mmCIF file of C-alpha atoms in Angstrom:
data_model
loop_
_atom_site.group_PDB
_atom_site.id
_atom_site.type_symbol
_atom_site.label_atom_id
_atom_site.label_comp_id
_atom_site.label_asym_id
_atom_site.label_seq_id
_atom_site.Cartn_x
_atom_site.Cartn_y
_atom_site.Cartn_z
ATOM 1 C CA MET A 1 104.769 121.807 98.937
ATOM 2 C CA ASN A 2 107.351 123.101 96.502
ATOM 3 C CA ASN A 3 106.302 121.748 93.108
ATOM 4 C CA LYS A 4 109.784 120.606 92.401
ATOM 5 C CA ILE A 5 109.442 118.063 95.029
ATOM 6 C CA SER A 6 107.751 114.737 94.465
ATOM 7 C CA ILE A 7 107.276 111.663 96.703
ATOM 8 C CA ARG A 8 106.825 108.191 95.221
ATOM 9 C CA THR A 9 107.009 104.714 96.309
ATOM 10 C CA ALA A 10 110.181 102.861 95.729
ATOM 11 C CA THR A 11 110.463 99.834 93.457
ATOM 12 C CA GLU A 12 113.078 97.122 93.082
ATOM 13 C CA THR A 13 114.803 99.024 90.400
ATOM 14 C CA ASP A 14 115.570 101.792 92.959
ATOM 15 C CA ILE A 15 117.862 99.537 95.220
ATOM 16 C CA PRO A 16 121.105 101.060 94.127
ATOM 17 C CA SER A 17 119.758 104.545 95.030
ATOM 18 C CA ILE A 18 118.244 103.256 98.388
ATOM 19 C CA PHE A 19 121.520 101.535 99.313
ATOM 20 C CA SER A 20 123.509 104.755 98.453
ATOM 21 C CA LEU A 21 121.306 106.902 100.481
ATOM 22 C CA ILE A 22 121.565 104.365 103.461
ATOM 23 C CA LYS A 23 125.227 104.667 103.213
ATOM 24 C CA GLU A 24 125.206 108.416 103.036
ATOM 25 C CA LEU A 25 122.961 108.420 106.256
ATOM 26 C CA ALA A 26 125.275 106.123 108.150
ATOM 27 C CA GLU A 27 128.244 108.463 107.225
ATOM 28 C CA TYR A 28 126.216 111.530 108.456
ATOM 29 C CA GLU A 29 125.524 109.596 111.649
ATOM 30 C CA LYS A 30 129.140 108.517 111.963
ATOM 31 C CA LEU A 31 127.939 104.891 111.962
ATOM 32 C CA SER A 32 129.527 103.733 108.710
ATOM 33 C CA ASP A 33 131.243 100.789 110.461
ATOM 34 C CA GLN A 34 127.760 99.433 111.229
ATOM 35 C CA ILE A 35 126.745 98.878 107.528
ATOM 36 C CA VAL A 36 127.111 95.160 106.967
ATOM 37 C CA THR A 37 124.513 94.678 104.232
ATOM 38 C CA THR A 38 124.747 94.368 100.568
ATOM 39 C CA GLU A 39 122.349 95.447 97.657
ATOM 40 C CA ASP A 40 121.377 91.638 97.204
ATOM 41 C CA GLU A 41 120.467 91.270 100.899
ATOM 42 C CA LEU A 42 118.589 94.615 101.050
ATOM 43 C CA ASN A 43 116.674 93.686 97.880
ATOM 44 C CA LYS A 44 115.639 90.359 99.418
ATOM 45 C CA THR A 45 114.169 91.841 102.598
ATOM 46 C CA LEU A 46 112.883 94.944 101.006
ATOM 47 C CA PHE A 47 111.212 93.322 97.888
ATOM 48 C CA GLY A 48 111.281 89.631 98.582
ATOM 49 C CA GLU A 49 108.573 87.174 99.606
ATOM 50 C CA ASN A 50 108.093 88.237 103.092
ATOM 51 C CA LYS A 51 108.431 92.033 102.583
ATOM 52 C CA PHE A 52 107.070 94.295 105.281
ATOM 53 C CA VAL A 53 109.172 97.343 104.800
ATOM 54 C CA GLU A 54 107.817 100.640 102.956
ATOM 55 C CA ILE A 55 110.142 103.052 101.193
ATOM 56 C CA LEU A 56 109.244 106.526 99.963
ATOM 57 C CA LEU A 57 111.692 108.330 97.760
ATOM 58 C CA ALA A 58 111.767 112.176 97.500
ATOM 59 C CA GLU A 59 112.719 113.578 93.956
ATOM 60 C CA TYR A 60 113.715 117.141 93.357
ATOM 61 C CA GLU A 61 113.386 118.066 89.707
ATOM 62 C CA GLY A 62 113.143 114.448 88.906
ATOM 63 C CA LYS A 63 116.388 113.355 90.716
ATOM 64 C CA ILE A 64 116.268 111.143 93.843
ATOM 65 C CA VAL A 65 117.547 113.203 96.793
ATOM 66 C CA GLY A 66 116.087 111.512 99.862
ATOM 67 C CA GLN A 67 114.255 108.661 101.438
ATOM 68 C CA ALA A 68 112.026 107.345 104.252
ATOM 69 C CA ILE A 69 112.126 103.765 105.173
ATOM 70 C CA PHE A 70 109.413 102.504 107.648
ATOM 71 C CA PHE A 71 107.460 99.594 108.895
ATOM 72 C CA LYS A 72 104.489 98.808 111.128
ATOM 73 C CA ASN A 73 104.834 98.728 114.916
ATOM 74 C CA PHE A 74 102.217 98.176 117.486
ATOM 75 C CA SER A 75 101.093 99.723 120.709
ATOM 76 C CA THR A 76 99.449 97.445 123.192
ATOM 77 C CA PHE A 77 97.912 100.529 125.091
ATOM 78 C CA LEU A 78 96.308 101.905 121.939
ATOM 79 C CA GLY A 79 95.655 98.398 120.645
ATOM 80 C CA LYS A 80 96.595 99.579 117.110
ATOM 81 C CA PRO A 81 99.327 99.565 114.678
ATOM 82 C CA GLY A 82 101.461 102.687 114.171
ATOM 83 C CA ILE A 83 104.350 103.625 111.956
ATOM 84 C CA TYR A 84 108.016 103.194 112.979
ATOM 85 C CA LEU A 85 110.193 105.392 110.687
ATOM 86 C CA GLU A 86 113.533 103.692 110.635
ATOM 87 C CA ASP A 87 115.446 106.081 108.478
ATOM 88 C CA LEU A 88 114.607 109.671 107.117
ATOM 89 C CA TYR A 89 117.320 110.980 104.903
ATOM 90 C CA VAL A 90 117.828 114.073 102.685
ATOM 91 C CA LYS A 91 120.993 114.808 100.883
ATOM 92 C CA PRO A 92 122.958 117.517 102.764
ATOM 93 C CA GLU A 93 123.113 119.794 99.685
ATOM 94 C CA MET A 94 119.347 119.484 99.296
ATOM 95 C CA ARG A 95 118.387 120.321 102.762
ATOM 96 C CA GLY A 96 116.268 123.456 103.673
ATOM 97 C CA LYS A 97 113.932 122.998 100.645
ATOM 98 C CA GLY A 98 111.240 121.137 102.494
ATOM 99 C CA ILE A 99 112.021 117.741 101.237
ATOM 100 C CA GLY A 100 112.281 116.109 104.733
ATOM 101 C CA LYS A 101 109.085 117.794 105.602
ATOM 102 C CA ALA A 102 107.422 116.497 102.490
ATOM 103 C CA LEU A 103 108.506 112.875 103.311
ATOM 104 C CA LEU A 104 107.313 113.084 106.879
ATOM 105 C CA ASP A 105 104.009 114.750 105.834
ATOM 106 C CA LYS A 106 103.356 111.802 103.521
ATOM 107 C CA ILE A 107 104.046 109.285 106.334
ATOM 108 C CA ILE A 108 101.756 111.163 108.657
ATOM 109 C CA LEU A 109 99.151 111.106 105.974
ATOM 110 C CA LEU A 110 99.507 107.427 105.556
ATOM 111 C CA ALA A 111 99.244 106.779 109.289
ATOM 112 C CA LYS A 112 96.097 108.933 109.338
ATOM 113 C CA GLU A 113 94.511 107.245 106.336
ATOM 114 C CA ARG A 114 95.239 103.754 107.844
ATOM 115 C CA ASN A 115 93.692 104.729 111.192
ATOM 116 C CA TYR A 116 97.072 104.082 112.915
ATOM 117 C CA GLY A 117 97.710 105.309 116.409
ATOM 118 C CA ARG A 118 101.004 107.045 116.196
ATOM 119 C CA VAL A 119 104.284 107.647 114.345
ATOM 120 C CA GLU A 120 107.558 107.013 116.164
ATOM 121 C CA TRP A 121 111.286 107.302 115.241
ATOM 122 C CA SER A 122 114.603 107.594 116.957
ATOM 123 C CA VAL A 123 117.079 110.505 116.735
ATOM 124 C CA LEU A 124 120.705 110.842 117.773
ATOM 125 C CA ASP A 125 121.006 113.222 120.712
ATOM 126 C CA TRP A 126 123.565 115.479 119.025
ATOM 127 C CA ASN A 127 121.445 116.089 116.013
ATOM 128 C CA GLY A 128 120.064 119.427 116.928
ATOM 129 C CA PRO A 129 118.648 120.472 113.518
ATOM 130 C CA ALA A 130 116.581 117.149 113.329
ATOM 131 C CA ILE A 131 115.330 117.536 116.980
ATOM 132 C CA ASP A 132 114.219 121.185 116.332
ATOM 133 C CA PHE A 133 112.380 120.069 113.118
ATOM 134 C CA TYR A 134 110.600 117.187 114.935
ATOM 135 C CA LYS A 135 109.492 119.360 117.863
ATOM 136 C CA LYS A 136 108.140 121.886 115.355
ATOM 137 C CA ILE A 137 105.800 119.374 113.853
ATOM 138 C CA GLY A 138 104.450 118.569 117.364
ATOM 139 C CA ALA A 139 106.478 115.278 118.038
ATOM 140 C CA LYS A 140 107.527 114.577 121.578
ATOM 141 C CA PRO A 141 110.720 113.026 122.825
ATOM 142 C CA LEU A 142 110.216 110.130 125.177
ATOM 143 C CA GLU A 143 112.736 111.301 127.642
ATOM 144 C CA ASP A 144 112.286 108.678 130.198
ATOM 145 C CA TRP A 145 112.658 105.650 128.000
ATOM 146 C CA THR A 146 115.935 103.913 126.758
ATOM 147 C CA ILE A 147 116.300 101.571 123.912
ATOM 148 C CA PHE A 148 118.088 98.386 124.593
ATOM 149 C CA ARG A 149 119.646 96.258 121.936
ATOM 150 C CA LEU A 150 120.889 92.733 121.879
ATOM 151 C CA THR A 151 122.994 92.110 119.000
ATOM 152 C CA SER A 152 123.155 88.686 117.110
ATOM 153 C CA ASP A 153 126.616 87.760 118.497
ATOM 154 C CA LYS A 154 124.821 87.507 121.864
ATOM 155 C CA PHE A 155 122.050 85.323 120.564
ATOM 156 C CA MET B 1 114.542 76.188 132.734
ATOM 157 C CA ASN B 2 112.316 75.627 135.726
ATOM 158 C CA ASN B 3 110.020 72.644 134.698
ATOM 159 C CA LYS B 4 107.059 74.350 136.228
ATOM 160 C CA ILE B 5 107.434 77.063 133.619
ATOM 161 C CA SER B 6 106.196 76.672 130.043
ATOM 162 C CA ILE B 7 106.070 79.136 127.080
ATOM 163 C CA ARG B 8 103.534 78.896 124.371
ATOM 164 C CA THR B 9 102.143 80.917 121.582
ATOM 165 C CA ALA B 10 99.060 82.676 122.371
ATOM 166 C CA THR B 11 95.650 82.131 120.407
ATOM 167 C CA GLU B 12 92.480 84.179 120.026
ATOM 168 C CA THR B 13 90.846 82.611 123.128
ATOM 169 C CA ASP B 14 93.752 84.040 125.152
ATOM 170 C CA ILE B 15 92.640 87.664 124.455
ATOM 171 C CA PRO B 16 91.031 88.309 127.910
ATOM 172 C CA SER B 17 94.186 87.114 129.622
ATOM 173 C CA ILE B 18 96.376 89.199 127.279
ATOM 174 C CA PHE B 19 94.368 92.368 127.754
ATOM 175 C CA SER B 20 94.438 91.701 131.592
ATOM 176 C CA LEU B 21 98.155 91.590 131.437
ATOM 177 C CA ILE B 22 98.459 94.606 129.290
ATOM 178 C CA LYS B 23 96.309 96.484 131.835
ATOM 179 C CA GLU B 24 98.688 95.087 134.824
ATOM 180 C CA LEU B 25 101.752 96.283 132.965
ATOM 181 C CA ALA B 26 100.267 99.849 132.273
ATOM 182 C CA GLU B 27 99.640 99.960 136.009
ATOM 183 C CA TYR B 28 103.105 98.962 136.863
ATOM 184 C CA GLU B 29 104.481 101.473 134.539
ATOM 185 C CA LYS B 30 102.176 104.170 135.952
ATOM 186 C CA LEU B 31 100.693 104.577 132.402
ATOM 187 C CA SER B 32 97.174 103.302 132.958
ATOM 188 C CA ASP B 33 95.583 106.528 131.506
ATOM 189 C CA GLN B 34 97.245 105.596 128.181
ATOM 190 C CA ILE B 35 95.195 102.431 127.710
ATOM 191 C CA VAL B 36 92.389 103.320 125.224
ATOM 192 C CA THR B 37 92.007 99.861 123.518
ATOM 193 C CA THR B 38 89.268 97.333 124.098
ATOM 194 C CA GLU B 39 89.270 93.450 123.782
ATOM 195 C CA ASP B 40 87.425 93.723 120.525
ATOM 196 C CA GLU B 41 90.031 96.134 118.993
ATOM 197 C CA LEU B 42 92.941 93.952 120.338
ATOM 198 C CA ASN B 43 91.415 90.906 118.955
ATOM 199 C CA LYS B 44 91.217 92.466 115.414
ATOM 200 C CA THR B 45 94.756 93.699 115.218
ATOM 201 C CA LEU B 46 96.346 90.713 116.998
ATOM 202 C CA PHE B 47 94.303 87.915 115.326
ATOM 203 C CA GLY B 48 92.687 89.656 112.319
ATOM 204 C CA GLU B 49 93.299 89.569 108.598
ATOM 205 C CA ASN B 50 96.382 91.785 108.627
ATOM 206 C CA LYS B 51 97.973 90.291 111.848
ATOM 207 C CA PHE B 52 101.745 90.968 112.244
ATOM 208 C CA VAL B 53 102.147 90.896 116.114
ATOM 209 C CA GLU B 54 103.234 87.699 117.896
ATOM 210 C CA ILE B 55 102.498 86.951 121.556
ATOM 211 C CA LEU B 56 104.060 84.360 123.742
ATOM 212 C CA LEU B 57 102.406 83.429 127.078
ATOM 213 C CA ALA B 58 104.169 82.182 130.090
ATOM 214 C CA GLU B 59 102.564 79.727 132.226
ATOM 215 C CA TYR B 60 103.519 78.515 135.668
ATOM 216 C CA GLU B 61 101.991 75.302 136.812
ATOM 217 C CA GLY B 62 99.641 75.648 133.994
ATOM 218 C CA LYS B 63 98.466 79.271 134.978
ATOM 219 C CA ILE B 64 99.166 82.325 132.771
ATOM 220 C CA VAL B 65 101.521 84.572 134.488
ATOM 221 C CA GLY B 66 103.336 86.570 131.936
ATOM 222 C CA GLN B 67 103.547 87.484 128.260
ATOM 223 C CA ALA B 68 105.782 88.876 125.558
ATOM 224 C CA ILE B 69 104.386 90.841 122.755
ATOM 225 C CA PHE B 70 106.664 91.643 119.684
ATOM 226 C CA PHE B 71 106.794 92.254 115.920
ATOM 227 C CA LYS B 72 109.433 92.495 113.152
ATOM 228 C CA ASN B 73 111.523 95.611 112.849
ATOM 229 C CA PHE B 74 114.139 96.441 110.275
ATOM 230 C CA SER B 75 117.772 97.501 110.371
ATOM 231 C CA THR B 76 118.932 99.289 107.152
ATOM 232 C CA PHE B 77 122.496 99.007 108.228
ATOM 233 C CA LEU B 78 122.113 95.160 108.752
ATOM 234 C CA GLY B 79 119.748 94.880 105.823
ATOM 235 C CA LYS B 80 117.763 92.341 107.875
ATOM 236 C CA PRO B 81 114.723 92.182 110.145
ATOM 237 C CA GLY B 82 115.086 92.000 113.704
ATOM 238 C CA ILE B 83 112.507 91.534 116.682
ATOM 239 C CA TYR B 84 111.070 94.544 118.485
ATOM 240 C CA LEU B 85 109.711 93.382 122.026
ATOM 241 C CA GLU B 86 106.963 95.873 122.627
ATOM 242 C CA ASP B 87 105.856 94.374 126.069
ATOM 243 C CA LEU B 88 107.487 91.980 128.524
ATOM 244 C CA TYR B 89 105.540 91.355 131.590
ATOM 245 C CA VAL B 90 105.538 88.975 134.510
ATOM 246 C CA LYS B 91 103.000 89.267 137.343
ATOM 247 C CA PRO B 92 104.680 90.698 140.318
ATOM 248 C CA GLU B 93 104.039 87.791 142.691
ATOM 249 C CA MET B 94 105.672 85.527 140.136
ATOM 250 C CA ARG B 95 108.957 87.273 139.644
ATOM 251 C CA GLY B 96 112.305 85.914 140.564
ATOM 252 C CA LYS B 97 111.458 82.525 139.234
ATOM 253 C CA GLY B 98 113.132 82.864 135.831
ATOM 254 C CA ILE B 99 109.769 83.494 133.921
ATOM 255 C CA GLY B 100 110.800 86.727 132.367
ATOM 256 C CA LYS B 101 114.184 85.153 131.404
ATOM 257 C CA ALA B 102 112.244 82.088 129.897
ATOM 258 C CA LEU B 103 110.194 84.438 127.694
ATOM 259 C CA LEU B 104 113.210 86.560 126.595
ATOM 260 C CA ASP B 105 115.304 83.342 125.901
ATOM 261 C CA LYS B 106 112.519 81.992 123.680
ATOM 262 C CA ILE B 107 112.536 85.442 121.773
ATOM 263 C CA ILE B 108 116.121 85.290 121.370
ATOM 264 C CA LEU B 109 116.084 81.829 120.163
ATOM 265 C CA LEU B 110 113.327 82.863 117.571
ATOM 266 C CA ALA B 111 115.501 85.744 116.347
ATOM 267 C CA LYS B 112 118.460 83.418 115.974
ATOM 268 C CA GLU B 113 116.303 80.584 114.044
ATOM 269 C CA ARG B 114 115.031 83.284 111.742
ATOM 270 C CA ASN B 115 118.480 84.718 111.025
ATOM 271 C CA TYR B 116 117.472 88.158 112.415
ATOM 272 C CA GLY B 117 119.906 90.856 113.099
ATOM 273 C CA ARG B 118 118.883 91.897 116.562
ATOM 274 C CA VAL B 119 116.392 92.086 119.154
ATOM 275 C CA GLU B 120 115.422 95.575 120.690
ATOM 276 C CA TRP B 121 112.987 96.935 123.196
ATOM 277 C CA SER B 122 112.574 99.973 125.365
ATOM 278 C CA VAL B 123 112.751 100.400 129.235
ATOM 279 C CA LEU B 124 111.694 103.180 131.603
ATOM 280 C CA ASP B 125 114.735 104.725 133.015
ATOM 281 C CA TRP B 126 113.453 104.192 136.605
ATOM 282 C CA ASN B 127 112.951 100.502 136.319
ATOM 283 C CA GLY B 128 116.372 99.496 137.856
ATOM 284 C CA PRO B 129 115.546 95.717 138.193
ATOM 285 C CA ALA B 130 114.657 95.420 134.424
ATOM 286 C CA ILE B 131 117.774 97.377 133.410
ATOM 287 C CA ASP B 132 120.051 95.212 135.675
ATOM 288 C CA PHE B 133 118.388 92.105 134.107
ATOM 289 C CA TYR B 134 118.862 93.280 130.459
ATOM 290 C CA LYS B 135 122.425 94.133 130.991
ATOM 291 C CA LYS B 136 123.075 90.731 132.498
ATOM 292 C CA ILE B 137 121.991 89.008 129.333
ATOM 293 C CA GLY B 138 124.323 91.271 127.322
ATOM 294 C CA ALA B 139 122.002 93.935 125.835
ATOM 295 C CA LYS B 140 123.350 97.452 125.625
ATOM 296 C CA PRO B 141 121.398 100.599 126.178
ATOM 297 C CA LEU B 142 121.370 102.989 123.198
ATOM 298 C CA GLU B 143 122.209 106.049 125.528
ATOM 299 C CA ASP B 144 122.651 108.548 122.756
ATOM 300 C CA TRP B 145 119.358 107.903 120.954
ATOM 301 C CA THR B 146 115.976 109.334 121.838
ATOM 302 C CA ILE B 147 112.547 108.089 120.672
ATOM 303 C CA PHE B 148 110.193 110.847 119.266
ATOM 304 C CA ARG B 149 106.400 110.212 119.001
ATOM 305 C CA LEU B 150 103.853 111.950 117.049
ATOM 306 C CA THR B 151 100.305 110.988 118.559
ATOM 307 C CA SER B 152 97.361 110.767 116.219
ATOM 308 C CA ASP B 153 95.892 114.107 117.357
ATOM 309 C CA LYS B 154 98.839 115.682 115.581
ATOM 310 C CA PHE B 155 98.138 113.825 112.245
#
């Protein structure tokens, strides 16, 4: 790993950076209209009493340039937990330096250390560079599965 | 709801039934070769120290006929937890009685009571009856997303 890159666990004081990177990711994914959270709400879920989400921040020469947000999932067939990677984001101007790979490598290492069964995430079908990157590390697309979502207005 | 149907939370003594229903689901999904867990391992993850998975059992006239297995996920855009429904299964001979609907209704109610942002799950693209059922309750397929999976042999 490039020694200008470092990966560390986020803390509560990182909330403004975390929120800012979430908004940048939404913009990149053309989904900015879906952002309805606030720093306060994020802080409560991410660092409050019932916290269950983990965040790794990537720094390049000491500056925060990317993040990975993830939590535990569970496979009934494996009978074990896994990691679900909700967001992986590196600032556009910092791509191609191995920062995304460093974040993903750290998550894979955590999954290995914890004896988890797998790591999963979702990618937008038009995001070719991401798809190529994921295939290169040996991940497989689940071509025959579709995610269904019920939004809270239907509850 | 049909008053022959009841939904209850699973306990440790239900492990043999839970495992049996997991194996039936794998058979229905033509994925039996992917089952590598055991009752002991399931018991440890589902009811051990770090438990994070919830299970609802559906009974029909007092007999276990289906289950829903789920855990918390997290949306960075909503800033809130949601429910990820890993398995929803009703024994083939018991379908068409509203048992799957009763399980799903209960999960949606839990999501509502907990002020969660959404409920999500995945479905095999060939499973037309399930897809029709999910659309009828207002769920939307995320057509432009693909799940990627890295299995532990690649860790």
